[in-house]
Coordinates of C-alpha atoms (C1' of nucleotides) and ligand atoms in Angstrom, one line a residue:
Chain A
M221 CA -12.7 2.8 -1.5
F222 CA -11.6 -0.7 -2.0
K223 CA -7.6 -0.7 -1.1
V224 CA -4.7 -2.0 1.2
N225 CA -3.6 0.4 4.0
K226 CA -1.0 2.9 3.0
L227 CA 1.1 1.0 5.6
T228 CA 1.1 -1.7 3.5
D229 CA 2.0 -0.2 0.7
Y230 CA 5.1 1.1 2.5
A231 CA 5.7 -2.0 4.0
T232 CA 6.4 -3.4 0.3
V233 CA 8.7 -0.5 -0.6
V234 CA 10.6 -1.3 2.7
M235 CA 10.7 -4.9 1.9
V236 CA 11.7 -4.1 -1.7
D237 CA 14.5 -1.8 -0.4
L238 CA 15.6 -4.7 2.0
V239 CA 16.4 -7.0 -1.1
S240 CA 19.8 -5.1 -1.8
A241 CA 20.8 -5.4 1.7
D242 CA 23.5 -7.6 2.3
L243 CA 24.0 -7.0 6.0
A244 CA 21.3 -5.8 8.6
R245 CA 19.9 -2.2 7.3
P246 CA 19.0 0.1 10.4
S247 CA 15.5 1.8 10.1
Q248 CA 17.3 5.1 9.7
K249 CA 19.1 4.0 6.7
I250 CA 15.6 2.4 5.1
A251 CA 13.6 5.7 6.1
N252 CA 16.7 7.7 4.1
N253 CA 16.5 5.1 1.0
T254 CA 12.8 5.0 0.9
G255 CA 12.0 8.4 1.7
I256 CA 9.3 7.2 4.0
P257 CA 9.5 9.1 7.9
Y258 CA 12.0 7.4 10.2
P259 CA 9.1 6.6 12.8
T260 CA 6.7 5.1 10.5
V261 CA 9.6 3.1 9.3
N262 CA 10.0 1.7 12.9
K263 CA 6.7 1.2 13.2
L264 CA 6.4 -1.0 10.3
M265 CA 9.4 -3.1 11.0
K266 CA 7.7 -4.2 14.3
D267 CA 4.7 -5.8 12.4
L268 CA 7.1 -7.1 9.8
L269 CA 9.3 -8.9 12.4
Q270 CA 6.5 -10.2 14.4
A271 CA 5.2 -11.9 10.9
G272 CA 8.6 -13.5 10.5
L273 CA 9.1 -11.7 7.5
V274 CA 11.9 -9.9 8.3
R275 CA 15.3 -10.7 10.9
S276 CA 16.7 -8.2 13.5
H277 CA 19.6 -7.7 15.1
R278 CA 20.1 -4.8 17.8
G279 CA 23.2 -2.8 19.0
I280 CA 25.6 -1.0 16.8
N281 CA 26.0 -2.4 13.5
G282 CA 22.3 -3.9 13.6
G283 CA 19.2 -3.6 11.7
Y284 CA 16.8 -5.7 9.6
S285 CA 17.2 -8.2 6.8
L286 CA 14.8 -10.2 4.9
A287 CA 13.9 -13.6 6.6
S288 CA 13.6 -15.4 3.3
P289 CA 14.7 -15.2 -0.3
A290 CA 12.5 -12.2 -2.1
H291 CA 10.7 -14.5 -4.4
K292 CA 9.4 -16.7 -1.4
I293 CA 7.6 -13.5 0.0
T294 CA 4.2 -12.4 -1.2
I295 CA 2.1 -9.6 -1.2
A296 CA -0.6 -12.0 0.7
D297 CA 2.4 -12.3 3.4
I298 CA 2.9 -8.5 3.7
I299 CA -0.8 -7.7 3.7
Q300 CA -1.2 -10.2 6.8
A301 CA 1.8 -9.0 8.4
V302 CA 0.5 -5.4 8.7
E303 CA -3.3 -5.7 8.7
G304 CA -3.8 -9.4 10.1
P305 CA -5.7 -11.9 8.5
I306 CA -7.2 -11.7 5.1
A307 CA -11.1 -11.6 5.4
L308 CA -13.1 -9.2 2.8
T309 CA -16.1 -9.8 5.0
S310 CA -16.6 -10.5 8.8
C311 CA -18.5 -13.6 7.8
V312 CA -15.5 -15.2 6.1
N313 CA -13.8 -18.3 8.0
N314 CA -10.6 -16.7 9.1
S315 CA -12.0 -13.4 10.1
L316 CA -11.3 -12.0 13.9
D317 CA -14.6 -10.5 14.0
K318 CA -18.2 -11.7 13.8
C319 CA -21.1 -10.9 11.2
S320 CA -24.0 -9.6 12.8
Y321 CA -26.3 -10.8 10.4
E322 CA -25.1 -14.2 10.6
N323 CA -28.3 -15.7 11.7
F324 CA -30.6 -14.9 8.8
C325 CA -28.2 -13.9 6.0
A326 CA -29.3 -15.1 2.3
V327 CA -25.2 -14.9 1.1
Q328 CA -23.7 -16.8 4.6
G329 CA -20.5 -18.1 3.8
R330 CA -20.5 -17.5 0.3
W331 CA -17.8 -14.8 0.5
N332 CA -15.5 -17.4 1.2
R333 CA -15.3 -18.4 -2.3
V334 CA -14.3 -14.8 -3.0
N335 CA -11.8 -14.4 -0.4
K336 CA -10.0 -17.5 -1.5
A337 CA -10.0 -16.0 -5.2
V338 CA -8.3 -12.9 -3.9
V339 CA -6.0 -14.4 -1.5
K340 CA -4.8 -16.7 -4.5
A341 CA -4.2 -13.5 -6.5
L342 CA -2.3 -11.9 -3.9
K343 CA -0.2 -15.0 -3.3
K344 CA 1.1 -14.9 -7.0
V345 CA 2.9 -11.6 -7.0
T346 CA 6.5 -11.4 -4.7
V347 CA 8.6 -9.2 -3.3
A348 CA 10.9 -10.1 -6.4
D349 CA 8.3 -9.2 -8.6
M350 CA 8.2 -5.6 -7.2
T351 CA 11.8 -5.0 -7.6
Chain B
M47 CA -7.6 -5.0 8.1
F48 CA -7.9 -5.8 4.5
K49 CA -11.4 -5.6 3.4
V50 CA -14.5 -4.6 1.7
N51 CA -16.9 -2.1 3.1
K52 CA -20.0 -3.5 5.0
L53 CA -21.9 -1.6 2.3
T54 CA -20.6 -3.9 -0.2
D55 CA -21.5 -6.9 2.0
Y56 CA -25.0 -5.5 2.2
A57 CA -25.0 -4.7 -1.3
T58 CA -24.0 -8.4 -2.3
V59 CA -27.4 -9.5 0.0
V60 CA -29.5 -6.9 -1.6
M61 CA -28.7 -8.1 -5.2
V62 CA -29.1 -11.9 -4.1
D63 CA -32.7 -10.7 -3.2
L64 CA -33.5 -9.1 -6.0
V65 CA -32.6 -12.3 -8.1
S66 CA -36.4 -13.8 -6.6
A67 CA -37.9 -10.4 -7.5
D68 CA -40.2 -10.8 -10.9
L69 CA -41.8 -7.2 -10.7
A70 CA -40.0 -3.9 -9.1
R71 CA -39.5 -4.7 -5.6
P72 CA -40.0 -1.5 -3.3
S73 CA -36.6 -0.6 -0.6
Q74 CA -39.1 -1.4 2.1
K75 CA -39.7 -5.1 1.2
I76 CA -35.7 -5.4 0.3
A77 CA -35.2 -4.2 4.2
N78 CA -37.9 -6.7 5.4
N79 CA -36.4 -9.6 3.6
T80 CA -32.7 -9.0 4.3
G81 CA -33.0 -7.6 7.8
I82 CA -30.7 -4.7 6.5
P83 CA -32.1 -1.5 8.1
Y84 CA -34.5 0.7 5.6
P85 CA -32.2 3.6 5.4
T86 CA -29.4 1.8 4.8
V87 CA -31.1 -0.4 1.6
N88 CA -32.1 3.4 0.3
K89 CA -28.8 4.7 0.3
L90 CA -27.2 1.2 -1.3
M91 CA -29.8 1.5 -4.1
K92 CA -29.0 4.9 -5.4
D93 CA -25.1 3.4 -5.7
L94 CA -26.4 0.6 -7.5
L95 CA -28.6 2.5 -9.9
Q96 CA -25.9 4.6 -11.0
A97 CA -23.8 2.1 -11.7
G98 CA -26.6 0.7 -13.8
L99 CA -26.6 -2.7 -11.8
V100 CA -30.3 -2.4 -10.9
R101 CA -33.7 -0.5 -12.7
S102 CA -35.6 1.6 -11.0
H103 CA -39.4 2.4 -11.2
R104 CA -41.1 5.1 -9.4
G105 CA -44.5 5.5 -8.0
I106 CA -46.9 3.5 -6.6
N107 CA -46.0 -0.4 -7.5
G108 CA -42.4 0.9 -7.9
G109 CA -39.3 -0.5 -7.0
Y110 CA -35.8 -2.3 -8.0
S111 CA -35.1 -5.0 -10.2
L112 CA -32.0 -6.7 -11.4
A113 CA -30.5 -4.7 -14.8
S114 CA -29.0 -7.5 -16.0
P115 CA -29.1 -11.7 -15.2
A116 CA -27.7 -12.7 -12.0
H117 CA -24.6 -14.7 -13.9
K118 CA -23.6 -11.7 -15.6
I119 CA -23.4 -9.3 -12.4
T120 CA -20.0 -10.0 -10.8
I121 CA -18.5 -8.9 -7.4
A122 CA -16.3 -6.6 -9.2
D123 CA -19.2 -4.7 -10.2
I124 CA -20.7 -4.5 -6.6
I125 CA -17.4 -3.2 -5.2
Q126 CA -17.1 -0.8 -8.2
A127 CA -20.9 0.5 -7.6
V128 CA -20.4 1.1 -4.0
E129 CA -16.9 1.9 -3.5
G130 CA -15.6 3.8 -6.7
P131 CA -12.8 2.3 -8.8
I132 CA -11.0 -0.6 -7.6
A133 CA -7.0 0.6 -6.6
L134 CA -5.2 -1.3 -4.2
T135 CA -3.0 1.6 -3.9
S136 CA -2.9 5.2 -4.8
C137 CA -0.4 4.6 -7.6
V138 CA -2.6 2.1 -9.6
N139 CA -3.6 3.3 -12.9
N140 CA -7.4 3.6 -12.2
S141 CA -7.2 5.3 -8.8
L142 CA -8.9 8.4 -8.2
D143 CA -6.1 9.8 -5.9
K144 CA -2.5 10.3 -6.9
C145 CA 0.4 8.8 -4.8
S146 CA 2.4 11.4 -2.8
Y147 CA 5.6 8.8 -3.2
E148 CA 5.4 8.8 -6.9
N149 CA 8.6 10.9 -7.5
F150 CA 11.0 8.6 -5.8
C151 CA 9.5 5.4 -5.4
A152 CA 10.8 2.2 -5.8
V153 CA 7.8 0.2 -6.3
Q154 CA 6.3 2.4 -8.7
G155 CA 3.7 0.8 -11.1
R156 CA 4.3 -2.4 -9.7
W157 CA 1.1 -2.4 -7.7
N158 CA -0.8 -2.8 -11.1
R159 CA 0.1 -6.3 -11.7
V160 CA -1.4 -7.1 -7.9
N161 CA -4.4 -4.9 -8.8
K162 CA -5.0 -6.7 -12.1
A163 CA -4.8 -10.1 -10.5
V164 CA -7.5 -9.4 -7.6
V165 CA -9.9 -7.6 -10.4
K166 CA -9.8 -10.7 -12.3
A167 CA -10.3 -12.6 -9.4
L168 CA -13.5 -10.5 -8.3
K169 CA -14.8 -10.7 -11.8
K170 CA -15.2 -14.6 -11.5
V171 CA -17.8 -14.6 -8.9
T172 CA -21.2 -13.8 -9.8
V173 CA -24.5 -12.7 -8.0
A174 CA -25.5 -16.2 -9.2
D175 CA -23.0 -17.7 -7.6
M176 CA -23.8 -16.3 -4.4
T177 CA -27.4 -17.5 -4.2
Chain C
dC253 C1' -56.6 16.2 -10.5
dC254 C1' -55.5 14.7 -6.1
dT255 C1' -53.7 11.5 -3.3
dA256 C1' -50.5 8.2 -1.7
dA257 C1' -46.4 5.5 -2.3
dA258 C1' -42.0 5.1 -3.8
dT259 C1' -37.5 6.6 -5.6
dA260 C1' -33.5 10.7 -5.9
dG261 C1' -30.8 14.0 -4.3
dT262 C1' -28.3 16.2 -1.0
dA263 C1' -26.3 17.2 3.3
dC264 C1' -25.3 16.4 7.9
dT265 C1' -23.8 13.5 12.4
dA266 C1' -21.6 10.1 14.8
dA267 C1' -18.7 6.2 15.0
dA268 C1' -14.8 3.6 13.8
dT269 C1' -10.3 2.9 11.9
dA270 C1' -6.0 4.4 10.3
dA271 C1' -2.0 7.2 10.5
dG272 C1' 1.2 9.4 13.1
dT273 C1' 3.9 10.4 17.1
dA274 C1' 6.4 10.3 21.6
dC275 C1' 9.0 8.1 24.8
dA276 C1' 10.8 4.8 28.3
dG277 C1' 13.2 0.5 28.1
dT278 C1' 16.6 -3.4 26.2
dA279 C1' 20.1 -5.5 23.9
dT280 C1' 24.8 -5.5 21.1
dT281 C1' 29.2 -4.2 19.9
dA282 C1' 33.5 -1.3 19.9
Chain D
dT205 C1' 31.0 1.8 29.4
dA206 C1' 29.1 4.6 25.7
dA207 C1' 26.7 5.0 21.7
dT208 C1' 23.6 2.7 18.5
dA209 C1' 19.6 0.7 17.3
dC210 C1' 15.7 -2.4 18.3
dT211 C1' 11.5 -3.4 21.3
dG212 C1' 6.8 -2.2 23.4
dT213 C1' 3.4 0.3 24.7
dA214 C1' 0.3 3.8 24.6
dC215 C1' -1.5 8.1 22.8
dT216 C1' -3.5 11.7 19.9
dT217 C1' -4.7 13.2 15.6
dA218 C1' -6.7 12.8 10.8
dT219 C1' -9.6 10.3 7.7
dT220 C1' -12.9 7.3 6.4
dT221 C1' -17.1 4.7 7.0
dA222 C1' -21.6 4.3 8.7
dG223 C1' -26.0 6.2 9.8
dT224 C1' -29.7 9.6 9.5
dA225 C1' -32.7 13.1 8.2
dC226 C1' -34.9 15.9 5.0
dT227 C1' -36.5 17.5 0.9
dA228 C1' -37.7 17.1 -3.8
dT229 C1' -39.8 14.2 -7.6
dT230 C1' -42.4 10.8 -10.2
dT231 C1' -46.0 7.6 -11.2
dA232 C1' -50.7 4.7 -10.3
dG233 C1' -55.1 4.7 -9.3
dG234 C1' -59.3 6.3 -7.8
Ligands
FES576 S1 -23.2 -10.9 5.6 FE1 -22.3 -12.5 7.2 S2 -23.3 -14.2 7.3 FE2 -24.3 -12.9 5.5
FES577 S1 4.0 3.9 -3.4 FE1 2.9 5.1 -5.2 S2 4.5 5.4 -6.7 FE2 5.5 4.1 -5.3

DNA sequence: CCTAAATAGTACTAAATAAGTACAGTATTA
DNA sequence: TAATACTGTACTTATTTAGTACTATTTAGG
């Protein structure tokens, strides 16, 4: 199947939940709001934080909040945060791993075009659109 | 990672190889041309055949050929042939499985928009473009 | 009609990836 | 200083993908 990770799906749900947060919202509360298990939310937040999509605040009254306005965070951002660089095949430019057929392959580099088209499509939809 | 199956990647290589085939080309020859292992080619052809992307001919001098002109076969077609319907999440309309959060989910149905955008992008690139 | 070439279908095994869980550590505020 | 909540890492299990094997069926040609 051609699909995003379940965690990416969850991440969008989390991001949408955070849209309505005025102050920092703890993982526990996010879990309650969304129905996503607490440990899973916890794991997600680490990825979203590292990618700079959310801000965190420790201690009592701590929690997470969006790092940018909802209409500036795209689905592409969320996918990249959770799953790493978007590379439909391993012979796409920004892929982490290397294609083993590269030496004698007939479609060498052609996937770049497809990849760009998909990324462009994913950048068009924002968290605000998902609300 | 957000990516297509390796088999899908191989499938495009196979399709591109078939562009240059005047008569039916056997799996074995496709394997030789592309460097993809023979058993794997064999497996692929079954999927491509079922999806109607190639035509087959049995017996001596048999083999496979494209069912339509190269510029009419899209990357979306190939992905669907190998991986089934394109459904980025399980709550997308044409998905085979059902989303378990559907009852209380905040982004319910919103992925349809993303999915459509991606499919549209994948339909824009054809086998001819990959040659 | 018989044989060799080649596809068609099914089922199994092994490898890779994703999902879920656990836990010890650190910062913050009341 | 105690309670709250994030941070980081590592582990286990489940699921999916990739690869392999084998049998049956069809076709062309001698
Ligand atoms: S499949 Fe990777 S270079 Fe062709
Ligand atoms: S994640 Fe499937 S309905 Fe929301």
